Coordinates of C-alpha atoms in Angstrom, one line a residue:
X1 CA 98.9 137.9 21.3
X2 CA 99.6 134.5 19.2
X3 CA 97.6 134.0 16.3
X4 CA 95.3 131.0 17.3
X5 CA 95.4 128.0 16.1
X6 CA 92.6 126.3 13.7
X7 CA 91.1 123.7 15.5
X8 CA 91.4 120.3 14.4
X9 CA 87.5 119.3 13.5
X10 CA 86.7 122.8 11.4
X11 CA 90.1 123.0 10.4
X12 CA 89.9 119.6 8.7
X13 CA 86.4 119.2 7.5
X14 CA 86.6 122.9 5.3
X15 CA 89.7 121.5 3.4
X16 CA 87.5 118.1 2.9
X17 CA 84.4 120.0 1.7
X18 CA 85.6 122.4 -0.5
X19 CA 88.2 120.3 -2.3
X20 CA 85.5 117.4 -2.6
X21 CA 83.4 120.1 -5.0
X22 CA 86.4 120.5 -6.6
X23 CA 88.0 117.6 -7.2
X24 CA 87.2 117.3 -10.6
X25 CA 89.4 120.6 -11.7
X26 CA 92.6 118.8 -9.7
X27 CA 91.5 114.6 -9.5
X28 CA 94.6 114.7 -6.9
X29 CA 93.7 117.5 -4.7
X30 CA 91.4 115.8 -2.2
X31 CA 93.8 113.0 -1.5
X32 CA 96.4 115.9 -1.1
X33 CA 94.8 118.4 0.8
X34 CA 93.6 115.8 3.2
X35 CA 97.2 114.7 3.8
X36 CA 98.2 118.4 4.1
X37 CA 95.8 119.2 6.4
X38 CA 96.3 116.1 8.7
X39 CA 99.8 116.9 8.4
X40 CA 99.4 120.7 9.9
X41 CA 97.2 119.6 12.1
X42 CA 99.6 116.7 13.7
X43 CA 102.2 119.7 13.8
X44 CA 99.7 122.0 15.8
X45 CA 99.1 119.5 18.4
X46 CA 103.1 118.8 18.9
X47 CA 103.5 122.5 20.0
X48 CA 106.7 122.6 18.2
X49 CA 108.3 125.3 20.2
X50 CA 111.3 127.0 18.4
X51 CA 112.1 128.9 20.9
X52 CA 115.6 128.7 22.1
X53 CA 116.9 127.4 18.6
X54 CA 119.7 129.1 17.0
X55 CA 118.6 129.4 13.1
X56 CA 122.4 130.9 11.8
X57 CA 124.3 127.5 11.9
X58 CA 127.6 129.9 12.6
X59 CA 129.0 128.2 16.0
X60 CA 130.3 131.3 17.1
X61 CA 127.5 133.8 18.1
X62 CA 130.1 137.1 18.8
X63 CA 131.1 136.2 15.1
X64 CA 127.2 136.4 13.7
X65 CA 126.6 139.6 16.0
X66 CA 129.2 141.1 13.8
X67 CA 128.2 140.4 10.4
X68 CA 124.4 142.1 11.9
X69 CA 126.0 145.0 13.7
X70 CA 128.8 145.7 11.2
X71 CA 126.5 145.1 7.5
X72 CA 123.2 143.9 8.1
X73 CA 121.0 145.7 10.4
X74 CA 122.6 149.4 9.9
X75 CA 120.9 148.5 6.1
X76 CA 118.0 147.0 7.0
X77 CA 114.9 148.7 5.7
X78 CA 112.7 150.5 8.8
X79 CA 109.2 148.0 7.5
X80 CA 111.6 144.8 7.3
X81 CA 112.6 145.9 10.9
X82 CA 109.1 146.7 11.7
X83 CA 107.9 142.9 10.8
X84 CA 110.7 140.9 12.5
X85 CA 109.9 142.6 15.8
X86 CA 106.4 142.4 15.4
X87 CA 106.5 138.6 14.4
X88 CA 108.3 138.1 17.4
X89 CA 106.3 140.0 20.1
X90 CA 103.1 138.5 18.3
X91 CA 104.2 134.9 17.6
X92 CA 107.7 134.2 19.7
X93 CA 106.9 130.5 19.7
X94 CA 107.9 130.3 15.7
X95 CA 109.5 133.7 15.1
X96 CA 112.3 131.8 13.7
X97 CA 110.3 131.2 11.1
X98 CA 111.5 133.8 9.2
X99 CA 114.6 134.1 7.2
X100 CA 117.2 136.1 9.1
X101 CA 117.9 139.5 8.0
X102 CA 121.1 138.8 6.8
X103 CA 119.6 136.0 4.3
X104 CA 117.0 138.3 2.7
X105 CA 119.9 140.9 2.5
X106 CA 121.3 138.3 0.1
X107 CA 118.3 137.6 -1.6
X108 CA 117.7 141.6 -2.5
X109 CA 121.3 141.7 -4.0
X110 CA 120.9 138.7 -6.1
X111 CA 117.2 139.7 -7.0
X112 CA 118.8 142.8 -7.8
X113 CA 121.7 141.5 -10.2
X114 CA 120.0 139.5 -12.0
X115 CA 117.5 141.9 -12.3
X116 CA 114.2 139.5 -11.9
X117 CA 110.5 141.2 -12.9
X118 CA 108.7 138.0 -12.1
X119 CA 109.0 135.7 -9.0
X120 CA 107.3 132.8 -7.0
X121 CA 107.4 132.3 -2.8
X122 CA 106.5 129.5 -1.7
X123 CA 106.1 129.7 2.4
X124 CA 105.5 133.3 3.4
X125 CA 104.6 133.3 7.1
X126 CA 104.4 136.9 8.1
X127 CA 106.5 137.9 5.1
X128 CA 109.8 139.3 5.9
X129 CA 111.1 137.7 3.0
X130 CA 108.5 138.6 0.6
X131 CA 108.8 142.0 1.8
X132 CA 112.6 141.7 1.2
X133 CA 111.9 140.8 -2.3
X134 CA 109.2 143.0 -3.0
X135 CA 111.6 146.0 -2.0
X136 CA 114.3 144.6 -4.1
X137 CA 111.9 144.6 -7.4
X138 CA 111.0 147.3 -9.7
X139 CA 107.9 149.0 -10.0
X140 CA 106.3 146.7 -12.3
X141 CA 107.5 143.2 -11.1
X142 CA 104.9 140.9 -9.8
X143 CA 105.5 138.0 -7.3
X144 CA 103.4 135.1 -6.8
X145 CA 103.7 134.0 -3.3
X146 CA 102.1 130.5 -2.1
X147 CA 101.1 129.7 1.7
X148 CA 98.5 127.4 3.2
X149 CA 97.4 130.0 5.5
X150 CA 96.8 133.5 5.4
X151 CA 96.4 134.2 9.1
X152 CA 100.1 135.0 9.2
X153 CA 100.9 137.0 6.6
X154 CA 98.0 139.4 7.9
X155 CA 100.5 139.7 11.2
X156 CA 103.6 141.2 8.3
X157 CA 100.7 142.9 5.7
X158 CA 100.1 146.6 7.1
X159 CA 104.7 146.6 7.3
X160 CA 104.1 145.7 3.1
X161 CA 101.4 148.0 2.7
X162 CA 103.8 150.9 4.6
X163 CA 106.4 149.8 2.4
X164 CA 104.4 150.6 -0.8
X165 CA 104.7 147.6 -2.2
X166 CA 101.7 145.7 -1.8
X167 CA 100.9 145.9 -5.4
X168 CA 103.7 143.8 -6.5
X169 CA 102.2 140.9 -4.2
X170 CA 99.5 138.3 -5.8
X171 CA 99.1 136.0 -2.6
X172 CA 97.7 132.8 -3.3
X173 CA 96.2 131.1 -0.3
X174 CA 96.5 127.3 -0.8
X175 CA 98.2 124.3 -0.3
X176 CA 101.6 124.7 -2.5
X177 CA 101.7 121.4 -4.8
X178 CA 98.0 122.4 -5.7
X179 CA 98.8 125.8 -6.9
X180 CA 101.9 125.1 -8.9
X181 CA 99.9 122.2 -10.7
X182 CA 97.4 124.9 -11.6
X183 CA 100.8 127.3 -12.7
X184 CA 101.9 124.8 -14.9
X185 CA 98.4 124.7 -16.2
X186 CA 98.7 128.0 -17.0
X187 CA 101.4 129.8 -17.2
X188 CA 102.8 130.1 -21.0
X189 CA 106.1 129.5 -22.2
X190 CA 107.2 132.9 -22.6
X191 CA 105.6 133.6 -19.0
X192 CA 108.0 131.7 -17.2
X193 CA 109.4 132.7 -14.0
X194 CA 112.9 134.6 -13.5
X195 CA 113.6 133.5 -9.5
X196 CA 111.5 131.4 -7.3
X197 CA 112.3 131.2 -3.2
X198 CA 111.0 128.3 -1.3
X199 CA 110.7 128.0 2.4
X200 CA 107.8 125.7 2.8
X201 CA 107.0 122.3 3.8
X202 CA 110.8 120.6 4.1
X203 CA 109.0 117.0 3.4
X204 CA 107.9 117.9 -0.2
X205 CA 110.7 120.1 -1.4
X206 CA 111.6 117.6 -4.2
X207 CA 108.2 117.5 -5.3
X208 CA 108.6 121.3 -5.6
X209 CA 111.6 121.1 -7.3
X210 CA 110.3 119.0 -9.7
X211 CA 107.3 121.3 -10.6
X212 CA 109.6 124.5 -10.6
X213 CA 111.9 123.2 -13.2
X214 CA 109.0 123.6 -15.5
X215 CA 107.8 127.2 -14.2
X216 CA 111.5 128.8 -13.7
X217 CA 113.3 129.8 -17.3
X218 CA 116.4 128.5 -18.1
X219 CA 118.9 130.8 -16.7
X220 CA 116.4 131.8 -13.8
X221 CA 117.5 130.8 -9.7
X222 CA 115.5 128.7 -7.5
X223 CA 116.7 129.1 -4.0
X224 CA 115.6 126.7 -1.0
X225 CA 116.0 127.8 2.7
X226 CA 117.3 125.5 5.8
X227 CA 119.0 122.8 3.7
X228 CA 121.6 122.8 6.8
X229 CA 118.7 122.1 9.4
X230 CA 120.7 123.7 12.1
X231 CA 123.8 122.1 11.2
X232 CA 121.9 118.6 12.2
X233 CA 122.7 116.8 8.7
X234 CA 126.4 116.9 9.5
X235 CA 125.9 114.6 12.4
X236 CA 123.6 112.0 13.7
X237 CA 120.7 112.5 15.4
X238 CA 120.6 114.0 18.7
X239 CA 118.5 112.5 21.3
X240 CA 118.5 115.9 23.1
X241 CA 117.2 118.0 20.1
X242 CA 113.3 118.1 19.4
X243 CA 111.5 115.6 18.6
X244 CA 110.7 117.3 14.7
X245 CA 113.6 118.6 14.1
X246 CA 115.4 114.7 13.9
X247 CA 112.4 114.1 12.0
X248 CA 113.6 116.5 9.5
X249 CA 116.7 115.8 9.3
X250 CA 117.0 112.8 6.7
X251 CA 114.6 114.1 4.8
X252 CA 116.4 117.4 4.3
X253 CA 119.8 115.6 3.9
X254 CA 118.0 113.1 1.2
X255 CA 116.9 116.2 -0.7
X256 CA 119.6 117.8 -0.7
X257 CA 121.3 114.7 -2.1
X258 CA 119.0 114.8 -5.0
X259 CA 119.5 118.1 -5.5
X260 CA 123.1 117.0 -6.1
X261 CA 122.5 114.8 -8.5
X262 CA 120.5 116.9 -11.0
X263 CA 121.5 117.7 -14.3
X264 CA 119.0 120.3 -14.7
X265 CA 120.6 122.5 -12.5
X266 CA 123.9 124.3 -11.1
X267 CA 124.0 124.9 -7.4
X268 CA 125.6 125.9 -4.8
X269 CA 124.6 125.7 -1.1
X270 CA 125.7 128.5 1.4
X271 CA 126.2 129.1 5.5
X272 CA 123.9 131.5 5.8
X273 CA 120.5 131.6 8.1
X274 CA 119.6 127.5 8.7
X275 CA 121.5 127.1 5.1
X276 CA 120.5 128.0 1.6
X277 CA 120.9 126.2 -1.8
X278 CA 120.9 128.0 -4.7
X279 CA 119.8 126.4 -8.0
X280 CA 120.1 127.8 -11.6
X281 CA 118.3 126.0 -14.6
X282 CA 120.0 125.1 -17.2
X283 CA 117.8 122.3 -18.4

């Protein structure tokens, strides 16, 4: 059974109402929470359907079988398992969603190497890679992880709670740009975060970026999923494709530009999953 989807007239006037009491705390937050939620809402009543969409951007699918047969799945934790097959018998429509098992194989290693206590998520979904990460962290690590709606990451919570690791996870149900305003607000200098992973709204990645540069510590990785977009920002848009994933396109390819050209950071982006760019602070 899908999760259903909010409709538009409650969906919309509970944002309005509760951030209109508490506009005050965050003067922006009811012009930006009504743009988020018109935004969602637009997105729910295209259907996007990702069904049939290949998410590794590897053009030669006997080639990606491999790397999962050969290194990925015989590793693969039984609750990671677990959650990908349950996303995908519960919500097939957007199962691709998630990252792909061999992407959050990546992410335990370098999680693991650089030996990160404290991390951020923004975009959880049903959680398959928070639960990668929350695996790959020791006991006492804590991750902040950042979605607009909870409804999913119920779908993923009882394969966290088998894990035992449920107690690493502060989830933080809100619009993303709110919550790391009210981070900043917060969080001291010596509190800073060691790794944050984003996979959330692709339009407002940069103003992301810009607030995680003052919550990550110099020396700490901020990664960003699907900066390939299916391969789509080597080439020009494709009449045939979908309708919002064109839309996405320049405004994936114009981050990732910027991304480019900052100073603050080293990167380096990889062809894995729908693409992933590594960042590491340095300024």
């Amino acid at each position: 059974m899908e999760v259903p989807t909010p409709r538009l007239p409650s969906f919309f006037f509970f944002f309005f109402f509760f951030f209109f009491f508490t506009r005050r705390r965050h003067p922006y937050s009811l012009f930006r929470t009504l743009f988020v939620c018109m935004r969602v809402c637009v997105s729910q009543m295209e259907g996007n359907d990702l069904r049939g969409l290949e998410k590794c951007i590897l053009k030669s699918e006997a080639l990606h079988q491999y790397i999962l047969d050969s290194t990925v799945i015989p590793r693969e934790h039984e609750q990671l398992k677990k959650l990908r097959e349950e996303t995908k018998a519960r919500i097939p429509k957007r199962a691709l969603m998630n990252v792909p098992p061999e992407e959050g194989q990546l992410l335990s290693i370098i999680l693991k190497v650089m030996n990160a206590k404290k991390t951020l998520e923004l975009g959880v979904f049903t959680g398959y890679s928070l639960l990668a990460t929350a695996l790959a962290l020791p006991k006492d690590a804590k991750i902040t992880a950042i979605d607009i709606s909870r409804a999913c990451y119920e779908i993923g919570l009882p394969f966290i709670q088998a894990a035992g690791v449920e107690q690493k996870i502060d989830f933080i149900e809100s619009d993303a740009v709110l919550a790391l305003d009210k981070l900043i607000e917060e969080v001291k200098e010596d509190e800073l975060y060691d790794f944050a992973f984003v996979d959330a709204e692709k339009s407002d990645y940069w103003i992301y970026h810009e607030r995680l540069i003052r919550l990550v510590r110099i020396g700490g990785l901020i990664c960003y999923d699907n900066t390939l977009w299916l391969g789509t920002v080597a080439h020009p848009p494709d009449p045939q494709a979908p309708a919002f994933v064109n839309r996405m396109r320049d405004v994936v390819a114009w981050f990732n530009e910027k991304l480019a050209a900052d100073s603050r950071i080293e990167l380096s982006q990889i062809c894995i999953g729908d693409g992933l760019t590594i960042c590491r602070r340095i300024a």
